[in-house]
mmCIF file of C-alpha atoms in Angstrom:
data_model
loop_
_atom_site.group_PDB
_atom_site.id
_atom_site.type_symbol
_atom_site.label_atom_id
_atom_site.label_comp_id
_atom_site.label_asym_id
_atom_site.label_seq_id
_atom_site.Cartn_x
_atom_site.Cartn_y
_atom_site.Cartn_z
ATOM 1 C CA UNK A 1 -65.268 -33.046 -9.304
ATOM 2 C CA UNK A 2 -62.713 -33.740 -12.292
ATOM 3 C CA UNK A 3 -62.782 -30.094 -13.198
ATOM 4 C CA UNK A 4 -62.201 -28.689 -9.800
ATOM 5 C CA UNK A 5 -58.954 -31.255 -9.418
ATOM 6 C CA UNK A 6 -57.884 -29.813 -12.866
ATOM 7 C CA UNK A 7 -58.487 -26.420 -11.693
ATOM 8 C CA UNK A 8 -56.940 -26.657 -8.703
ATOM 9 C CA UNK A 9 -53.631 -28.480 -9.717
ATOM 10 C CA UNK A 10 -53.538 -25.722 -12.786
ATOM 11 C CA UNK A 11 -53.675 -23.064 -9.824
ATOM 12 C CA UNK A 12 -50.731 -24.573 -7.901
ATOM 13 C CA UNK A 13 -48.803 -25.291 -10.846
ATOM 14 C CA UNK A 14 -49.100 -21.407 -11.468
ATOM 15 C CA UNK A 15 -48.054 -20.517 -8.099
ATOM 16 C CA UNK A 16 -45.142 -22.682 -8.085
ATOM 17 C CA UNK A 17 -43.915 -21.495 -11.651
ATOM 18 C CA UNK A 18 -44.316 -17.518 -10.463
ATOM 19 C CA UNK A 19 -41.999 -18.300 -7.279
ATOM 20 C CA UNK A 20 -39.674 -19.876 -9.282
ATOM 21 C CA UNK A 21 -39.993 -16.952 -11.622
ATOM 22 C CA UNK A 22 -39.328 -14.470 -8.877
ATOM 23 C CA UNK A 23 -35.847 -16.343 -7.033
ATOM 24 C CA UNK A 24 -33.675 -16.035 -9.919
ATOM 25 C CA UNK A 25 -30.740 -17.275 -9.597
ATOM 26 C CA UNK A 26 -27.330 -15.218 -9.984
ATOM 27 C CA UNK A 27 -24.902 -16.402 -12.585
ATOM 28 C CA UNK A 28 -21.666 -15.384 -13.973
ATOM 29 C CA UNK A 29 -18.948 -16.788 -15.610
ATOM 30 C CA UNK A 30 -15.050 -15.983 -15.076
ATOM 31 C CA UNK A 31 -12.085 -17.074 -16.953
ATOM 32 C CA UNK A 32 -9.410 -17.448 -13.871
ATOM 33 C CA UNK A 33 -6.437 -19.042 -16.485
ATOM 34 C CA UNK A 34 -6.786 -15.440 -18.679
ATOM 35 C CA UNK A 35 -7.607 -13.515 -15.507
ATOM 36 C CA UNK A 36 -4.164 -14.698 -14.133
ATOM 37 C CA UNK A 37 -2.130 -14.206 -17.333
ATOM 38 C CA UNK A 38 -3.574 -11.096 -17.793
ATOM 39 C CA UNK A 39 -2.126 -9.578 -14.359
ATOM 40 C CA UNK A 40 0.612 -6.834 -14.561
ATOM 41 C CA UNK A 41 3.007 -9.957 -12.723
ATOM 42 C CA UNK A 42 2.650 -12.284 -15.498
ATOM 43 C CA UNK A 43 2.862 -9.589 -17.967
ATOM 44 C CA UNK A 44 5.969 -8.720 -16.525
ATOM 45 C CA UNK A 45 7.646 -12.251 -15.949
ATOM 46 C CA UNK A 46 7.108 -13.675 -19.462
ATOM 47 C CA UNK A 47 8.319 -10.419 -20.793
ATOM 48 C CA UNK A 48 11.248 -10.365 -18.779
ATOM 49 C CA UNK A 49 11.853 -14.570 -20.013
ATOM 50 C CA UNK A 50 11.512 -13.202 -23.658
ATOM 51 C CA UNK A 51 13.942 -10.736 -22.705
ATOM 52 C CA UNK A 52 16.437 -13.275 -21.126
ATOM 53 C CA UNK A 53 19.844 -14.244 -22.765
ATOM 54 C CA UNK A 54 19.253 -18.034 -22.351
ATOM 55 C CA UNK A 55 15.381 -17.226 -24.161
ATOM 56 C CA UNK A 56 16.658 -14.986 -26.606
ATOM 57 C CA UNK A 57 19.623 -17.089 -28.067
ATOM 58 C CA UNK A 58 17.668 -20.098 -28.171
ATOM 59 C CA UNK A 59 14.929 -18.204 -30.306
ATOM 60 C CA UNK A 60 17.655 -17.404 -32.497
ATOM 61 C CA UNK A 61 19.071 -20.503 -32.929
ATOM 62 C CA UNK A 62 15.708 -21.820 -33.682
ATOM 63 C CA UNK A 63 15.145 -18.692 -36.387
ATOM 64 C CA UNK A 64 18.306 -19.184 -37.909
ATOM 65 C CA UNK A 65 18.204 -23.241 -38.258
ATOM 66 C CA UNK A 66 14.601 -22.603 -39.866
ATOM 67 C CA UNK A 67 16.358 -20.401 -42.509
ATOM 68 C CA UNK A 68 18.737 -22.966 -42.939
ATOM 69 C CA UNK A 69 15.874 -25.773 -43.460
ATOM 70 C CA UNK A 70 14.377 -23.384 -45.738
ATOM 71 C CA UNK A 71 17.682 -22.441 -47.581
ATOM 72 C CA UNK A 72 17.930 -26.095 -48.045
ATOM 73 C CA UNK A 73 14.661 -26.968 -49.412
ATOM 74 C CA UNK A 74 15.219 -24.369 -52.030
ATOM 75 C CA UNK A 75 18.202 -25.095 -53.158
ATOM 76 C CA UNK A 76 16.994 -28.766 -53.503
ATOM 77 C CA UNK A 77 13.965 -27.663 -55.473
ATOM 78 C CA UNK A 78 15.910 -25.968 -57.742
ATOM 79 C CA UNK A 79 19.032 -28.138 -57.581
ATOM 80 C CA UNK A 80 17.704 -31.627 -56.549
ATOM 81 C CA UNK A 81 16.793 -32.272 -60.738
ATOM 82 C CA UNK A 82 20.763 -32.906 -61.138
ATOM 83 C CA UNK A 83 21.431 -34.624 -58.316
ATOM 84 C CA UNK A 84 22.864 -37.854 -57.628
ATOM 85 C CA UNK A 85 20.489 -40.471 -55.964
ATOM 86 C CA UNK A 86 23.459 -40.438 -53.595
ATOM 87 C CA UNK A 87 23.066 -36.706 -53.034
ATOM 88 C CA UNK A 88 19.767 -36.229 -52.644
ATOM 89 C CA UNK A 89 19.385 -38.634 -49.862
ATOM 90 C CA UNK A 90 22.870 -36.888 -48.123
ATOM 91 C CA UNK A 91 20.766 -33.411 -48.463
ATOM 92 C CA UNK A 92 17.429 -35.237 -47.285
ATOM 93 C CA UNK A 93 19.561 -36.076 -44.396
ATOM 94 C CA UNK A 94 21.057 -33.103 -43.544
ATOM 95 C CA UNK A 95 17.620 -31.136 -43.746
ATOM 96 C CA UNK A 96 16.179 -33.767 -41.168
ATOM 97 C CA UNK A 97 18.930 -33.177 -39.120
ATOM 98 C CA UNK A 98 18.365 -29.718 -39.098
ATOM 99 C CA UNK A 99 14.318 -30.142 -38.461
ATOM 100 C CA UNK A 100 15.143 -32.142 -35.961
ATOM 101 C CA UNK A 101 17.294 -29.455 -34.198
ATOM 102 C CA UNK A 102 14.797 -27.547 -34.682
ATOM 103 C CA UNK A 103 12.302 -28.908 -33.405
ATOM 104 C CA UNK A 104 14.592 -29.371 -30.310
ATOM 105 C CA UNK A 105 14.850 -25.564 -30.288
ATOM 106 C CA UNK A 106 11.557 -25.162 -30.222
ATOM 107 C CA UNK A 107 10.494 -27.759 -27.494
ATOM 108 C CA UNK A 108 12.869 -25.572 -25.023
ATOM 109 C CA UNK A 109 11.353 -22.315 -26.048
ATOM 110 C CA UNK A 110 7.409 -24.199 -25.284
ATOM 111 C CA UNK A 111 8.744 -25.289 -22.225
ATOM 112 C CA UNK A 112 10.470 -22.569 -20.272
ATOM 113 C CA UNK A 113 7.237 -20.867 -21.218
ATOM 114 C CA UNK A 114 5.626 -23.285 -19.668
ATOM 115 C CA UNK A 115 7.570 -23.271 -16.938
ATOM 116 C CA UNK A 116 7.055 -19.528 -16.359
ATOM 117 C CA UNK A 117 3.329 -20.272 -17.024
ATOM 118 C CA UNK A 118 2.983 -22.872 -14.088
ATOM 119 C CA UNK A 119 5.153 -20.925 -11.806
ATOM 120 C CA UNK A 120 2.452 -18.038 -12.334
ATOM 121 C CA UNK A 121 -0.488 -20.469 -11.718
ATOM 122 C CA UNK A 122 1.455 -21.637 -8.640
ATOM 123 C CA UNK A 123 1.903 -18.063 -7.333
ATOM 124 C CA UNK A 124 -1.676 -16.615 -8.303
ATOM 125 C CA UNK A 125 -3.920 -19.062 -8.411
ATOM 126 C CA UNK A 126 -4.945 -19.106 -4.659
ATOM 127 C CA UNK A 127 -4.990 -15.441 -4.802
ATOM 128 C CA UNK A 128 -7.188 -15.270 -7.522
ATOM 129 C CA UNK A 129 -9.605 -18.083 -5.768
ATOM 130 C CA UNK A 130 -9.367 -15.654 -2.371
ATOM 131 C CA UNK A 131 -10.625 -12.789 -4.720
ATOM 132 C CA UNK A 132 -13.283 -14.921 -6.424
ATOM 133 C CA UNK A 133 -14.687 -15.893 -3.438
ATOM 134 C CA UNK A 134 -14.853 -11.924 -2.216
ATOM 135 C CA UNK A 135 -17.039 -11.513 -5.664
ATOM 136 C CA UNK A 136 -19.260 -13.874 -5.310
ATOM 137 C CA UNK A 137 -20.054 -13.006 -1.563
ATOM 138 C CA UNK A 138 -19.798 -9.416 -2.815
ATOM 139 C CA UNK A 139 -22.316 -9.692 -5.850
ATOM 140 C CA UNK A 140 -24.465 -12.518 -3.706
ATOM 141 C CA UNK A 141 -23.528 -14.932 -6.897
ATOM 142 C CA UNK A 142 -25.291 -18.140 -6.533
ATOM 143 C CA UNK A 143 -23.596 -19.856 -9.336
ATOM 144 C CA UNK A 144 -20.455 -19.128 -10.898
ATOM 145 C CA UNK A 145 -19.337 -21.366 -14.438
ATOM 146 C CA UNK A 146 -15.710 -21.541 -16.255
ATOM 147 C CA UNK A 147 -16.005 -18.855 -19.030
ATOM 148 C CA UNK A 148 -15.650 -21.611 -21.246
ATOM 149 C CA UNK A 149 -19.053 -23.610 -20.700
ATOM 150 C CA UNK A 150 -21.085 -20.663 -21.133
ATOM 151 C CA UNK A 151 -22.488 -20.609 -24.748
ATOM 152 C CA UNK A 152 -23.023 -16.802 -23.938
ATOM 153 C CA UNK A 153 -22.158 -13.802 -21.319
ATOM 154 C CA UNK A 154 -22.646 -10.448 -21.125
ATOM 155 C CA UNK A 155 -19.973 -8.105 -19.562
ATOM 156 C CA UNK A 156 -21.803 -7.397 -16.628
ATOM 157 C CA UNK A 157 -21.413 -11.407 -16.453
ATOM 158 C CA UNK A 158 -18.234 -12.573 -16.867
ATOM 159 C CA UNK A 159 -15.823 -11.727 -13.845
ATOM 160 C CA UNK A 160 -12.551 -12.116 -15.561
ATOM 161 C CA UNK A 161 -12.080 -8.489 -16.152
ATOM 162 C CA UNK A 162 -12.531 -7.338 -12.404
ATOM 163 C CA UNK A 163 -10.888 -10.809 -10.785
ATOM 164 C CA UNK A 164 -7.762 -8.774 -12.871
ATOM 165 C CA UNK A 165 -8.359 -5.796 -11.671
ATOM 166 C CA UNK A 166 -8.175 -7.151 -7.845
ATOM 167 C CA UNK A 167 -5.217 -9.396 -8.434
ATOM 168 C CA UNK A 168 -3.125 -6.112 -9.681
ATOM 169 C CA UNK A 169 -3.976 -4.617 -6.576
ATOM 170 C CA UNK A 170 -3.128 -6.882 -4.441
ATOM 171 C CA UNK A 171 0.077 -7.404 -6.000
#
């Protein structure tokens, strides 16, 4: 009796494991953050910000207080033996100063790119969702992951390149 309860729940076991075997289930991975920034229309705004007076001087402000900072630490390297104790801490004053404009300079730069960035995710991101949703009923996906969970993808897996493709089309 024992053996034909171990034979018959070694059977089933089988069965169950071979239709689980046979229903695999569809997965692919998209990245919809790199899908979006990689459209022609956010190619073409953040090019066109890099391109914009208001961008552009501030880039050079920032460029040319870094030289300054840099100018500065120099010349106090080679200088600062001489020094007063007076004048060193007037020139370790004036370089924070100027790090701190810089930094300044740089904080606007970070965040009318961020700006540009959220206006794009604002704009896109239901249209890339509507074309996401036309893959997955498309390719009968039954599970789709953020690009970055997966461990591994092939090509043929990861939707990021064709959710592009659609988004440029739809312009």
């Amino acid at each position: 009796m024992f053996k034909f309860v171990k034979a018959t729940a070694i059977i089933l076991a089988g069965l169950l494991f071979a239709g689980a075997a046979s229903a695999q289930t569809k997965v692919a991975v998209v990245n919809i953050q790199a899908a979006i920034m990689s459209t022609e229309k956010a190619t073409a705004k953040i090019n066109a910000l890099k391109t914009s007076s208001e961008y552009s001087q501030l880039q050079n402000s920032a460029e040319s207080i870094r030289a300054e900072v840099q100018k500065m630490a120099e010349d106090a390297q080679k200088n600062g033996v001489t020094w007063s104790e007076e004048k060193k801490a007037e020139e370790q004053r004036k370089m924070n100063f100027k790090r701190s404009d810089f930094e300044t300079a740089v904080k606007k730069l970070r965040a009318m790119e961020g700006q540009a960035v959220q206006d794009l995710q604002k704009d896109l991101l239901p249209k890339a969702k509507e074309a996401l949703e036309a893959v997955i009923k498309e390719r009968k996906l039954d599970l789709v992951l953020d690009a970055s969970a997966a461990v591994y993808a092939g090509t043929d897996a990861n939707l990021t390149e064709e959710l592009v493709k659609r988004l440029n089309a739809a312009k």
